[in-house]
Amino acid sequence: QLQLQESGPGLVKPSETLSLTCTVSGGSISNSGYFWGWIRQPPGKGLEWLGTIYYNGGTYYNPSLKGRVTISVDTSNNQFSLKLESVTAADTAVYYCARRKVIYNYFDPWGQGTLVTVSS
Amino acid sequence: QSVLTQPPSVSAAPGQKVTISCSGSSSNIGNNYVSWYQQVPGAVPKLLIYETKERPSGIPDRISGSKSGTSATLGITGLQTGDEADYYCGTWDSSLSAVVFGGGTKLTVL
């Protein structure tokens, strides 16, 4: 059964870069039928899509993040990563990684999520 | 505000039926598949409906999805207290080249 697990610092200082990694187990990240994505959820608020990557490195990003986000893939380690630059308190959220089906655009499964707090 | 519009809350009694709407446009719901997610407080979002009306394995048939034009609907019959959760719709927006989610709907089973 495919599983995803987020890892990275739980506390980031304002203006610095948030970095998270998602490790995929039970299946290959190089499966051509899927994208791999990041979604976040600020405390008490809804879901926000951050971006998606394909195994060959092709990416889509949320335009509202204005170029602050970068997603990369490491097929040799079955991982993909998120970098969010110049963070502020508004970037405090639970960050989820998830697998997204090509064409049909649904996310399943999801990682357990990791809370990242932006604070000095 | 979200590209997809959902009512903030809905409620119904146990055993009754409820529908949750998700309104969009031709660039998203009108021409793309819709998915629905259930999020119990403190838990990870769970896929309920994909490809607009399909249920993953393990999701009971009292859960249904449909679409008409630029609006999608999630239906839940035989409401149970365990259905109390937040529900989100999602799809692809071809104009934005972005995945978009609704703002979420809180379901209360009275």
mmCIF file of C-alpha atoms in Angstrom:
data_model
loop_
_atom_site.group_PDB
_atom_site.id
_atom_site.type_symbol
_atom_site.label_atom_id
_atom_site.label_comp_id
_atom_site.label_asym_id
_atom_site.label_seq_id
_atom_site.Cartn_x
_atom_site.Cartn_y
_atom_site.Cartn_z
ATOM 1 C CA GLN A 1 0.000 0.000 0.000
ATOM 2 C CA LEU A 2 1.369 3.366 -1.012
ATOM 3 C CA GLN A 3 2.339 5.643 1.862
ATOM 4 C CA LEU A 4 3.681 9.171 1.988
ATOM 5 C CA GLN A 5 5.512 10.800 4.891
ATOM 6 C CA GLU A 6 6.465 14.450 5.275
ATOM 7 C CA SER A 7 9.619 15.478 7.108
ATOM 8 C CA GLY A 8 11.341 18.741 7.908
ATOM 9 C CA PRO A 9 11.645 21.501 10.506
ATOM 10 C CA GLY A 10 8.546 22.396 12.471
ATOM 11 C CA LEU A 11 9.698 25.957 13.105
ATOM 12 C CA VAL A 12 10.988 28.447 10.546
ATOM 13 C CA LYS A 13 11.965 32.069 11.108
ATOM 14 C CA PRO A 14 10.286 34.870 9.136
ATOM 15 C CA SER A 15 12.016 35.714 5.825
ATOM 16 C CA GLU A 16 13.743 32.332 5.747
ATOM 17 C CA THR A 17 13.052 29.327 3.494
ATOM 18 C CA LEU A 18 10.709 26.521 4.481
ATOM 19 C CA SER A 19 11.975 23.131 3.290
ATOM 20 C CA LEU A 20 10.064 19.850 3.462
ATOM 21 C CA THR A 21 10.585 16.404 1.978
ATOM 22 C CA CYS A 22 7.991 13.749 1.193
ATOM 23 C CA THR A 23 9.164 10.144 1.165
ATOM 24 C CA VAL A 24 7.091 7.698 -0.859
ATOM 25 C CA SER A 25 6.999 4.037 0.121
ATOM 26 C CA GLY A 26 5.116 1.048 -1.245
ATOM 27 C CA GLY A 27 5.289 2.303 -4.828
ATOM 28 C CA SER A 28 7.471 4.123 -7.327
ATOM 29 C CA ILE A 29 7.490 7.882 -7.705
ATOM 30 C CA SER A 30 8.386 7.236 -11.362
ATOM 31 C CA ASN A 31 4.934 5.818 -12.142
ATOM 32 C CA SER A 32 3.808 7.720 -15.242
ATOM 33 C CA GLY A 33 0.165 7.743 -14.134
ATOM 34 C CA TYR A 34 0.635 10.165 -11.278
ATOM 35 C CA PHE A 35 1.792 13.586 -10.212
ATOM 36 C CA TRP A 36 3.073 14.341 -6.725
ATOM 37 C CA GLY A 37 1.842 17.405 -4.897
ATOM 38 C CA TRP A 38 1.924 19.660 -1.874
ATOM 39 C CA ILE A 39 -1.166 21.081 -0.187
ATOM 40 C CA ARG A 40 -1.322 23.165 2.967
ATOM 41 C CA GLN A 41 -3.961 24.091 5.512
ATOM 42 C CA PRO A 42 -3.553 27.078 7.843
ATOM 43 C CA PRO A 43 -4.997 26.506 11.328
ATOM 44 C CA GLY A 44 -8.789 26.620 11.176
ATOM 45 C CA LYS A 45 -8.837 27.299 7.441
ATOM 46 C CA GLY A 46 -9.302 25.417 4.175
ATOM 47 C CA LEU A 47 -7.031 23.568 1.771
ATOM 48 C CA GLU A 48 -4.617 25.399 -0.514
ATOM 49 C CA TRP A 49 -2.771 23.675 -3.350
ATOM 50 C CA LEU A 50 0.886 24.712 -3.556
ATOM 51 C CA GLY A 51 2.155 22.800 -6.548
ATOM 52 C CA THR A 52 2.663 19.495 -8.311
ATOM 53 C CA ILE A 53 5.583 17.684 -9.910
ATOM 54 C CA TYR A 54 5.859 14.823 -12.394
ATOM 55 C CA TYR A 55 8.601 12.207 -12.163
ATOM 56 C CA ASN A 56 10.446 13.793 -15.099
ATOM 57 C CA GLY A 57 10.636 17.112 -13.229
ATOM 58 C CA GLY A 58 7.747 18.909 -14.895
ATOM 59 C CA THR A 59 6.003 21.258 -12.456
ATOM 60 C CA TYR A 60 2.841 23.280 -11.921
ATOM 61 C CA TYR A 61 2.697 25.917 -9.185
ATOM 62 C CA ASN A 62 -0.047 27.936 -7.549
ATOM 63 C CA PRO A 63 0.215 31.362 -9.229
ATOM 64 C CA SER A 64 -0.897 33.065 -6.003
ATOM 65 C CA LEU A 65 2.428 32.154 -4.396
ATOM 66 C CA LYS A 66 4.169 34.531 -6.782
ATOM 67 C CA GLY A 67 7.245 32.480 -7.511
ATOM 68 C CA ARG A 68 8.127 31.694 -3.886
ATOM 69 C CA VAL A 69 7.619 27.947 -4.278
ATOM 70 C CA THR A 70 9.889 25.336 -5.822
ATOM 71 C CA ILE A 71 9.185 21.592 -5.973
ATOM 72 C CA SER A 72 11.828 19.072 -6.944
ATOM 73 C CA VAL A 73 11.938 15.294 -7.324
ATOM 74 C CA ASP A 74 14.584 12.716 -6.426
ATOM 75 C CA THR A 75 13.594 9.501 -8.170
ATOM 76 C CA SER A 76 16.614 7.590 -6.866
ATOM 77 C CA ASN A 77 15.381 8.046 -3.279
ATOM 78 C CA ASN A 78 11.651 8.044 -4.120
ATOM 79 C CA GLN A 79 11.237 11.509 -2.652
ATOM 80 C CA PHE A 80 10.015 14.917 -3.665
ATOM 81 C CA SER A 81 10.605 18.201 -1.882
ATOM 82 C CA LEU A 82 9.086 21.623 -1.287
ATOM 83 C CA LYS A 83 10.867 24.919 -0.809
ATOM 84 C CA LEU A 84 8.920 28.052 0.088
ATOM 85 C CA GLU A 85 10.958 31.230 0.229
ATOM 86 C CA SER A 86 10.560 34.437 2.245
ATOM 87 C CA VAL A 87 8.041 32.981 4.653
ATOM 88 C CA THR A 88 5.817 35.024 6.926
ATOM 89 C CA ALA A 89 3.396 34.139 9.717
ATOM 90 C CA ALA A 90 0.749 33.642 7.013
ATOM 91 C CA ASP A 91 2.664 30.561 5.860
ATOM 92 C CA THR A 92 2.052 28.813 9.189
ATOM 93 C CA ALA A 93 0.072 25.704 8.279
ATOM 94 C CA VAL A 94 -0.120 21.944 8.208
ATOM 95 C CA TYR A 95 1.690 20.894 5.047
ATOM 96 C CA TYR A 96 0.545 17.713 3.300
ATOM 97 C CA CYS A 97 2.116 15.778 0.479
ATOM 98 C CA ALA A 98 -0.146 13.664 -1.700
ATOM 99 C CA ARG A 99 -0.285 11.680 -4.922
ATOM 100 C CA ARG A 100 -2.402 13.174 -7.716
ATOM 101 C CA LYS A 101 -3.873 11.128 -10.534
ATOM 102 C CA VAL A 102 -3.011 12.388 -14.017
ATOM 103 C CA ILE A 103 -6.028 13.766 -15.922
ATOM 104 C CA TYR A 104 -8.555 12.874 -13.228
ATOM 105 C CA ASN A 105 -7.047 15.360 -10.776
ATOM 106 C CA TYR A 106 -7.733 13.761 -7.432
ATOM 107 C CA PHE A 107 -5.361 13.440 -4.478
ATOM 108 C CA ASP A 108 -5.004 10.030 -2.861
ATOM 109 C CA PRO A 109 -3.329 8.998 -0.651
ATOM 110 C CA TRP A 110 -2.185 11.852 1.553
ATOM 111 C CA GLY A 111 0.660 11.997 4.031
ATOM 112 C CA GLN A 112 -0.091 12.557 7.689
ATOM 113 C CA GLY A 113 0.805 16.217 7.429
ATOM 114 C CA THR A 114 3.359 18.256 9.305
ATOM 115 C CA LEU A 115 2.757 21.509 11.137
ATOM 116 C CA VAL A 116 5.183 24.258 10.213
ATOM 117 C CA THR A 117 5.123 27.384 12.345
ATOM 118 C CA VAL A 118 6.714 30.603 11.149
ATOM 119 C CA SER A 119 7.925 32.557 14.153
ATOM 120 C CA SER A 120 11.028 34.252 15.427
ATOM 121 C CA GLN B 1 -11.883 33.799 -1.462
ATOM 122 C CA SER B 2 -11.876 30.418 -3.172
ATOM 123 C CA VAL B 3 -12.351 29.856 -6.898
ATOM 124 C CA LEU B 4 -14.929 27.186 -6.028
ATOM 125 C CA THR B 5 -17.849 28.256 -3.837
ATOM 126 C CA GLN B 6 -19.261 26.000 -1.137
ATOM 127 C CA PRO B 7 -21.772 26.819 1.602
ATOM 128 C CA PRO B 8 -19.934 27.342 4.911
ATOM 129 C CA SER B 9 -22.198 24.936 6.745
ATOM 130 C CA VAL B 10 -25.046 22.471 6.337
ATOM 131 C CA SER B 11 -26.938 20.437 8.885
ATOM 132 C CA ALA B 12 -29.461 17.628 9.035
ATOM 133 C CA ALA B 13 -30.771 15.057 11.461
ATOM 134 C CA PRO B 14 -29.461 11.486 11.733
ATOM 135 C CA GLY B 15 -30.887 9.270 9.035
ATOM 136 C CA GLN B 16 -31.711 12.186 6.766
ATOM 137 C CA LYS B 17 -30.115 13.247 3.487
ATOM 138 C CA VAL B 18 -27.894 16.249 2.858
ATOM 139 C CA THR B 19 -26.369 17.761 -0.250
ATOM 140 C CA ILE B 20 -23.318 20.004 -0.455
ATOM 141 C CA SER B 21 -22.906 22.205 -3.494
ATOM 142 C CA CYS B 22 -19.709 23.356 -5.183
ATOM 143 C CA SER B 23 -20.074 26.135 -7.710
ATOM 144 C CA GLY B 24 -17.440 27.058 -10.257
ATOM 145 C CA SER B 25 -17.105 28.017 -13.897
ATOM 146 C CA SER B 26 -16.479 26.592 -17.342
ATOM 147 C CA SER B 27 -12.727 26.747 -16.778
ATOM 148 C CA ASN B 28 -12.888 24.424 -13.802
ATOM 149 C CA ILE B 29 -15.946 22.332 -12.899
ATOM 150 C CA GLY B 30 -17.554 22.803 -16.297
ATOM 151 C CA ASN B 31 -14.787 20.985 -18.145
ATOM 152 C CA ASN B 32 -12.861 18.949 -15.596
ATOM 153 C CA TYR B 33 -13.394 16.081 -13.192
ATOM 154 C CA VAL B 34 -14.379 16.938 -9.620
ATOM 155 C CA SER B 35 -13.200 15.253 -6.432
ATOM 156 C CA TRP B 36 -14.552 15.459 -2.893
ATOM 157 C CA TYR B 37 -12.723 15.051 0.415
ATOM 158 C CA GLN B 38 -13.885 14.500 3.979
ATOM 159 C CA GLN B 39 -11.824 15.889 6.838
ATOM 160 C CA VAL B 40 -12.755 14.908 10.355
ATOM 161 C CA PRO B 41 -11.332 17.417 12.884
ATOM 162 C CA GLY B 42 -7.659 16.770 13.507
ATOM 163 C CA ALA B 43 -7.415 14.162 10.726
ATOM 164 C CA VAL B 44 -6.019 13.966 7.208
ATOM 165 C CA PRO B 45 -8.372 14.725 4.292
ATOM 166 C CA LYS B 46 -9.856 11.533 2.896
ATOM 167 C CA LEU B 47 -10.910 11.010 -0.723
ATOM 168 C CA LEU B 48 -14.666 10.394 -0.959
ATOM 169 C CA ILE B 49 -15.421 10.919 -4.652
ATOM 170 C CA TYR B 50 -13.179 11.034 -7.723
ATOM 171 C CA GLU B 51 -13.902 11.517 -11.422
ATOM 172 C CA THR B 52 -16.978 13.505 -10.331
ATOM 173 C CA LYS B 53 -19.097 10.466 -9.318
ATOM 174 C CA GLU B 54 -16.845 7.495 -8.597
ATOM 175 C CA ARG B 55 -16.312 6.115 -5.077
ATOM 176 C CA PRO B 56 -12.981 4.669 -3.934
ATOM 177 C CA SER B 57 -12.994 1.210 -2.456
ATOM 178 C CA GLY B 58 -14.454 1.286 1.039
ATOM 179 C CA ILE B 59 -16.643 4.350 0.568
ATOM 180 C CA PRO B 60 -20.298 3.338 1.050
ATOM 181 C CA ASP B 61 -22.899 3.876 -1.666
ATOM 182 C CA ARG B 62 -24.823 6.308 0.529
ATOM 183 C CA ILE B 63 -22.147 8.779 -0.605
ATOM 184 C CA SER B 64 -22.655 10.107 -4.151
ATOM 185 C CA GLY B 65 -21.307 12.750 -6.483
ATOM 186 C CA SER B 66 -22.805 14.501 -9.481
ATOM 187 C CA LYS B 67 -22.302 17.483 -11.736
ATOM 188 C CA SER B 68 -24.498 19.750 -13.786
ATOM 189 C CA GLY B 69 -22.915 22.461 -15.873
ATOM 190 C CA THR B 70 -20.551 24.418 -13.673
ATOM 191 C CA SER B 71 -21.771 23.050 -10.344
ATOM 192 C CA ALA B 72 -21.038 19.809 -8.551
ATOM 193 C CA THR B 73 -22.901 18.202 -5.696
ATOM 194 C CA LEU B 74 -21.974 15.766 -2.951
ATOM 195 C CA GLY B 75 -24.864 13.779 -1.518
ATOM 196 C CA ILE B 76 -24.924 11.837 1.712
ATOM 197 C CA THR B 77 -27.936 9.764 2.723
ATOM 198 C CA GLY B 78 -28.646 7.939 5.967
ATOM 199 C CA LEU B 79 -26.659 10.522 7.932
ATOM 200 C CA GLN B 80 -24.658 9.284 10.885
ATOM 201 C CA THR B 81 -22.943 11.220 13.659
ATOM 202 C CA GLY B 82 -19.672 9.954 12.241
ATOM 203 C CA ASP B 83 -20.344 11.990 9.093
ATOM 204 C CA GLU B 84 -19.744 15.217 11.011
ATOM 205 C CA ALA B 85 -16.730 16.706 9.279
ATOM 206 C CA ASP B 86 -15.548 19.345 6.853
ATOM 207 C CA TYR B 87 -16.067 18.560 3.175
ATOM 208 C CA TYR B 88 -14.028 20.007 0.309
ATOM 209 C CA CYS B 89 -14.485 19.908 -3.443
ATOM 210 C CA GLY B 90 -11.540 20.176 -5.796
ATOM 211 C CA THR B 91 -10.767 20.242 -9.487
ATOM 212 C CA TRP B 92 -8.364 21.580 -12.110
ATOM 213 C CA ASP B 93 -8.771 25.106 -13.429
ATOM 214 C CA SER B 94 -7.671 25.250 -17.057
ATOM 215 C CA SER B 95 -7.427 29.045 -17.129
ATOM 216 C CA LEU B 96 -5.287 29.276 -13.995
ATOM 217 C CA SER B 97 -3.394 26.035 -14.736
ATOM 218 C CA ALA B 98 -3.906 25.268 -11.092
ATOM 219 C CA VAL B 99 -5.631 22.835 -8.767
ATOM 220 C CA VAL B 100 -8.430 24.656 -6.963
ATOM 221 C CA PHE B 101 -10.380 23.725 -3.851
ATOM 222 C CA GLY B 102 -13.628 24.989 -2.434
ATOM 223 C CA GLY B 103 -13.564 26.791 0.891
ATOM 224 C CA GLY B 104 -15.041 23.804 2.683
ATOM 225 C CA THR B 105 -18.427 22.987 4.191
ATOM 226 C CA LYS B 106 -18.932 21.984 7.802
ATOM 227 C CA LEU B 107 -21.538 19.252 8.149
ATOM 228 C CA THR B 108 -23.366 19.029 11.452
ATOM 229 C CA VAL B 109 -25.546 16.024 12.199
ATOM 230 C CA LEU B 110 -28.088 17.357 14.683
#
